[in-house]
CSV table of N, CA and C in Angstrom, one decimal:
chain,number,residue,atom,x,y,z
W,79,MET,N,11.9,-49.9,214.5
W,79,MET,CA,11.3,-48.7,214.1
W,79,MET,C,12.4,-47.6,214.2
W,80,ARG,N,12.4,-46.7,213.3
W,80,ARG,CA,13.4,-45.7,213.2
W,80,ARG,C,12.8,-44.3,213.2
W,81,ASN,N,13.4,-43.4,214.0
W,81,ASN,CA,12.9,-42.0,214.0
W,81,ASN,C,13.9,-41.2,213.2
W,82,LEU,N,13.3,-40.3,212.4
W,82,LEU,CA,14.1,-39.3,211.6
W,82,LEU,C,13.9,-37.9,212.3
W,83,TYR,N,15.0,-37.2,212.4
W,83,TYR,CA,14.8,-35.9,213.0
W,83,TYR,C,14.2,-34.9,212.0
W,84,PRO,N,13.2,-34.1,212.5
W,84,PRO,CA,12.6,-33.1,211.6
W,84,PRO,C,13.6,-32.1,211.0
W,85,ALA,N,14.7,-31.9,211.7
W,85,ALA,CA,15.8,-31.0,211.2
W,85,ALA,C,16.3,-31.5,209.8
W,86,ASN,N,16.2,-32.7,209.5
W,86,ASN,CA,16.6,-33.2,208.2
W,86,ASN,C,15.9,-32.5,207.0
W,87,LEU,N,14.7,-32.1,207.3
W,87,LEU,CA,13.9,-31.4,206.2
W,87,LEU,C,14.3,-30.0,206.0
W,88,ARG,N,15.1,-29.4,207.0
W,88,ARG,CA,15.5,-28.0,206.9
W,88,ARG,C,17.0,-27.9,206.6
W,89,ASP,N,17.7,-29.0,206.5
W,89,ASP,CA,19.1,-29.0,206.2
W,89,ASP,C,19.4,-28.4,204.8
W,90,GLU,N,20.4,-27.5,204.8
W,90,GLU,CA,20.7,-26.8,203.6
W,90,GLU,C,21.1,-27.7,202.4
W,91,TRP,N,21.9,-28.7,202.7
W,91,TRP,CA,22.2,-29.7,201.6
W,91,TRP,C,21.0,-30.3,201.1
W,92,PHE,N,20.1,-30.8,202.0
W,92,PHE,CA,18.9,-31.5,201.6
W,92,PHE,C,18.0,-30.6,200.8
W,93,LEU,N,17.8,-29.3,201.1
W,93,LEU,CA,16.9,-28.4,200.4
W,93,LEU,C,17.5,-28.1,199.0
W,94,ALA,N,18.8,-28.2,198.8
W,94,ALA,CA,19.4,-27.9,197.5
W,94,ALA,C,19.3,-29.0,196.5
W,95,GLN,N,18.8,-30.2,197.0
W,95,GLN,CA,18.8,-31.4,196.1
W,95,GLN,C,17.5,-31.5,195.4
W,96,LYS,N,17.5,-32.2,194.3
W,96,LYS,CA,16.3,-32.5,193.5
W,96,LYS,C,15.4,-33.4,194.3
W,97,PRO,N,14.1,-33.4,194.1
W,97,PRO,CA,13.2,-34.2,194.9
W,97,PRO,C,13.5,-35.7,194.9
W,98,GLU,N,14.0,-36.3,193.8
W,98,GLU,CA,14.3,-37.7,193.9
W,98,GLU,C,15.5,-38.0,194.8
W,99,VAL,N,16.5,-37.1,194.9
W,99,VAL,CA,17.6,-37.3,195.8
W,99,VAL,C,17.1,-37.1,197.2
W,100,ARG,N,16.3,-36.2,197.5
W,100,ARG,CA,15.7,-36.0,198.8
W,100,ARG,C,15.0,-37.3,199.3
W,101,LEU,N,14.1,-37.8,198.4
W,101,LEU,CA,13.4,-39.1,198.7
W,101,LEU,C,14.4,-40.2,198.9
W,102,PHE,N,15.4,-40.3,198.1
W,102,PHE,CA,16.4,-41.4,198.2
W,102,PHE,C,17.1,-41.3,199.5
W,103,TRP,N,17.6,-40.0,199.9
W,103,TRP,CA,18.3,-39.8,201.2
W,103,TRP,C,17.5,-40.2,202.4
W,104,LEU,N,16.2,-39.7,202.5
W,104,LEU,CA,15.4,-40.1,203.6
W,104,LEU,C,15.1,-41.6,203.7
W,105,SER,N,14.9,-42.2,202.5
W,105,SER,CA,14.6,-43.6,202.5
W,105,SER,C,15.9,-44.4,202.9
W,106,LEU,N,17.0,-43.9,202.5
W,106,LEU,CA,18.3,-44.6,202.8
W,106,LEU,C,18.5,-44.5,204.4
W,107,LEU,N,18.1,-43.4,205.0
W,107,LEU,CA,18.2,-43.4,206.4
W,107,LEU,C,17.3,-44.4,207.1
W,108,LEU,N,16.2,-44.8,206.4
W,108,LEU,CA,15.3,-45.8,206.9
W,108,LEU,C,15.8,-47.3,206.7
W,109,VAL,N,16.5,-47.5,205.6
W,109,VAL,CA,16.9,-48.9,205.3
W,109,VAL,C,18.3,-49.2,205.8
W,110,ALA,N,19.1,-48.2,206.2
W,110,ALA,CA,20.4,-48.4,206.8
W,110,ALA,C,20.3,-49.2,208.1
W,111,ASP,N,21.3,-49.8,208.5
W,111,ASP,CA,21.3,-50.5,209.8
W,111,ASP,C,21.4,-49.5,210.9
W,112,ASN,N,21.4,-50.0,212.2
W,112,ASN,CA,21.4,-49.1,213.3
W,112,ASN,C,22.7,-48.3,213.5
W,113,GLN,N,23.7,-48.5,212.7
W,113,GLN,CA,24.9,-47.7,212.7
W,113,GLN,C,25.1,-46.9,211.5
W,114,GLY,N,24.1,-46.9,210.6
W,114,GLY,CA,24.1,-46.1,209.4
W,114,GLY,C,24.8,-46.8,208.2
W,115,ARG,N,25.0,-48.1,208.3
W,115,ARG,CA,25.6,-48.9,207.2
W,115,ARG,C,24.6,-49.5,206.3
W,116,PHE,N,25.0,-49.7,205.0
W,116,PHE,CA,24.1,-50.3,204.1
W,116,PHE,C,24.9,-50.9,202.9
W,117,ALA,N,24.3,-51.9,202.3
W,117,ALA,CA,24.9,-52.5,201.1
W,117,ALA,C,24.6,-51.5,199.9
W,118,ALA,N,25.7,-51.0,199.3
W,118,ALA,CA,25.6,-50.0,198.3
W,118,ALA,C,25.4,-50.7,196.9
W,119,ASN,N,24.5,-51.6,196.9
W,119,ASN,CA,24.2,-52.3,195.7
W,119,ASN,C,22.9,-51.7,195.0
W,120,PRO,N,23.1,-51.1,193.8
W,120,PRO,CA,21.9,-50.5,193.2
W,120,PRO,C,20.7,-51.3,193.1
W,121,ALA,N,20.8,-52.6,192.7
W,121,ALA,CA,19.7,-53.5,192.6
W,121,ALA,C,19.0,-53.7,193.9
W,122,LEU,N,19.7,-53.9,195.0
W,122,LEU,CA,19.1,-54.1,196.3
W,122,LEU,C,18.4,-52.8,196.8
W,123,LEU,N,19.1,-51.7,196.6
W,123,LEU,CA,18.5,-50.4,197.0
W,123,LEU,C,17.3,-50.1,196.2
W,124,ARG,N,17.3,-50.4,194.9
W,124,ARG,CA,16.1,-50.2,194.1
W,124,ARG,C,14.9,-51.0,194.7
W,125,SER,N,15.2,-52.2,195.0
W,125,SER,CA,14.1,-53.1,195.6
W,125,SER,C,13.6,-52.6,196.9
W,126,GLN,N,14.5,-52.0,197.7
W,126,GLN,CA,14.1,-51.5,199.0
W,126,GLN,C,13.4,-50.1,199.0
W,127,ILE,N,13.9,-49.3,198.1
W,127,ILE,CA,13.4,-47.9,198.1
W,127,ILE,C,12.4,-47.6,197.1
W,128,PHE,N,12.5,-48.2,195.9
W,128,PHE,CA,11.6,-48.0,194.8
W,128,PHE,C,11.0,-49.3,194.3
W,129,PRO,N,10.3,-50.0,195.2
W,129,PRO,CA,9.8,-51.3,194.8
W,129,PRO,C,8.7,-51.3,193.7
W,130,ALA,N,8.0,-50.2,193.6
W,130,ALA,CA,6.9,-50.1,192.6
W,130,ALA,C,7.2,-49.1,191.5
W,131,ASP,N,8.4,-48.7,191.4
W,131,ASP,CA,8.8,-47.7,190.4
W,131,ASP,C,9.7,-48.3,189.3
W,132,ASP,N,9.5,-47.7,188.1
W,132,ASP,CA,10.3,-48.1,186.9
W,132,ASP,C,11.5,-47.2,186.9
W,133,ILE,N,12.6,-47.6,187.6
W,133,ILE,CA,13.8,-46.8,187.7
W,133,ILE,C,15.0,-47.7,187.4
W,134,SER,N,15.9,-47.3,186.6
W,134,SER,CA,17.0,-48.1,186.1
W,134,SER,C,18.1,-48.2,187.2
W,135,LEU,N,18.9,-49.2,187.1
W,135,LEU,CA,20.0,-49.3,188.0
W,135,LEU,C,21.0,-48.2,187.8
W,136,ALA,N,21.1,-47.6,186.6
W,136,ALA,CA,22.0,-46.5,186.4
W,136,ALA,C,21.4,-45.3,187.1
W,137,GLU,N,20.1,-45.1,187.2
W,137,GLU,CA,19.5,-44.0,187.9
W,137,GLU,C,19.8,-44.1,189.4
W,138,VAL,N,19.7,-45.4,189.9
W,138,VAL,CA,19.9,-45.6,191.3
W,138,VAL,C,21.4,-45.3,191.6
W,139,GLU,N,22.3,-45.7,190.8
W,139,GLU,CA,23.7,-45.4,191.0
W,139,GLU,C,23.9,-43.9,191.0
W,140,ALA,N,23.3,-43.2,190.1
W,140,ALA,CA,23.4,-41.7,190.1
W,140,ALA,C,22.9,-41.1,191.4
W,141,LEU,N,21.8,-41.7,192.0
W,141,LEU,CA,21.4,-41.2,193.2
W,141,LEU,C,22.4,-41.5,194.3
W,142,ILE,N,23.0,-42.7,194.3
W,142,ILE,CA,24.0,-43.0,195.3
W,142,ILE,C,25.1,-42.0,195.2
W,143,GLN,N,25.6,-41.7,194.0
W,143,GLN,CA,26.7,-40.7,193.8
W,143,GLN,C,26.3,-39.3,194.2
W,144,ALA,N,25.0,-39.0,194.0
W,144,ALA,CA,24.5,-37.6,194.4
W,144,ALA,C,24.7,-37.3,195.9
W,145,LEU,N,24.8,-38.4,196.7
W,145,LEU,CA,24.9,-38.2,198.1
W,145,LEU,C,26.3,-37.6,198.5
W,146,GLY,N,27.2,-37.6,197.6
W,146,GLY,CA,28.5,-37.0,197.8
W,146,GLY,C,29.2,-37.4,199.1
W,147,ASP,N,29.6,-36.4,199.8
W,147,ASP,CA,30.4,-36.7,201.1
W,147,ASP,C,29.5,-37.0,202.3
W,148,ARG,N,28.3,-37.3,202.1
W,148,ARG,CA,27.4,-37.7,203.2
W,148,ARG,C,27.6,-39.2,203.4
W,149,VAL,N,28.2,-39.9,202.5
W,149,VAL,CA,28.4,-41.3,202.6
W,149,VAL,C,29.9,-41.7,202.3
W,150,ARG,N,30.4,-42.6,203.0
W,150,ARG,CA,31.8,-43.1,202.7
W,150,ARG,C,31.6,-44.6,202.3
W,151,PHE,N,32.2,-44.9,201.2
W,151,PHE,CA,32.1,-46.3,200.6
W,151,PHE,C,33.3,-47.1,201.0
W,152,TYR,N,33.0,-48.4,201.2
W,152,TYR,CA,34.1,-49.3,201.5
W,152,TYR,C,33.7,-50.7,201.0
W,153,GLU,N,34.7,-51.6,200.9
W,153,GLU,CA,34.5,-53.0,200.6
W,153,GLU,C,34.6,-53.8,201.8
W,154,PHE,N,33.7,-54.7,202.0
W,154,PHE,CA,33.7,-55.6,203.1
W,154,PHE,C,33.2,-57.0,202.6
W,155,SER,N,34.0,-58.0,202.6
W,155,SER,CA,33.7,-59.3,202.1
W,155,SER,C,33.2,-59.2,200.7
W,156,GLY,N,33.8,-58.4,199.9
W,156,GLY,CA,33.5,-58.3,198.4
W,156,GLY,C,32.7,-57.1,198.0
W,157,PRO,N,31.3,-57.1,198.3
W,157,PRO,CA,30.5,-56.1,197.7
W,157,PRO,C,30.8,-54.7,198.4
W,158,ARG,N,30.4,-53.7,197.7
W,158,ARG,CA,30.5,-52.3,198.1
W,158,ARG,C,29.5,-52.0,199.2
W,159,HIS,N,29.9,-51.4,200.2
W,159,HIS,CA,29.0,-50.9,201.3
W,159,HIS,C,29.1,-49.4,201.5
W,160,GLY,N,28.2,-48.8,202.2
W,160,GLY,CA,28.3,-47.4,202.5
W,160,GLY,C,28.1,-47.2,204.0
W,161,GLN,N,28.7,-46.1,204.5
W,161,GLN,CA,28.5,-45.7,205.9
W,161,GLN,C,28.0,-44.2,205.8
W,162,ILE,N,26.9,-43.9,206.4
W,162,ILE,CA,26.4,-42.6,206.4
W,162,ILE,C,27.2,-41.8,207.4
W,163,ILE,N,27.9,-40.8,207.0
W,163,ILE,CA,28.7,-40.0,207.8
W,163,ILE,C,27.8,-39.1,208.8
W,164,GLY,N,28.2,-39.1,210.0
W,164,GLY,CA,27.4,-38.4,211.0
W,164,GLY,C,26.0,-39.0,211.3
W,165,TRP,N,25.9,-40.3,211.1
W,165,TRP,CA,24.7,-41.0,211.3
W,165,TRP,C,23.8,-40.6,212.4
W,166,TRP,N,24.3,-40.3,213.6
W,166,TRP,CA,23.5,-40.0,214.7
W,166,TRP,C,22.8,-38.7,214.7
W,167,LYS,N,23.3,-37.8,213.8
W,167,LYS,CA,22.6,-36.5,213.7
W,167,LYS,C,21.4,-36.6,212.7
W,168,TYR,N,21.2,-37.7,212.0
W,168,TYR,CA,20.1,-37.8,211.0
W,168,TYR,C,19.0,-38.8,211.5
W,169,ALA,N,19.4,-39.8,212.2
W,169,ALA,CA,18.4,-40.8,212.6
W,169,ALA,C,18.7,-41.4,214.0
W,170,ARG,N,17.8,-42.1,214.5
W,170,ARG,CA,17.9,-42.8,215.8
W,170,ARG,C,17.1,-44.1,215.7
């Protein structure tokens, strides 16, 4: 079980985003591992975050890119992964 800090909902960056980016960000905090890492695969993220929605892989990739400097991307054993920067201030 993961806890999200209520301050996430008052964050200036968060409030400036479109609703779909805000949903994606909060959901990403829930699907990332306990260190804030995740597979940055649009198909996998779509299945985890939008399982019942008709959203294209291009739209998911655009949401990934909309996170800007909140995520650092890296390659590990082939596929692209992401690390949420400042993980501990967002989730526990």
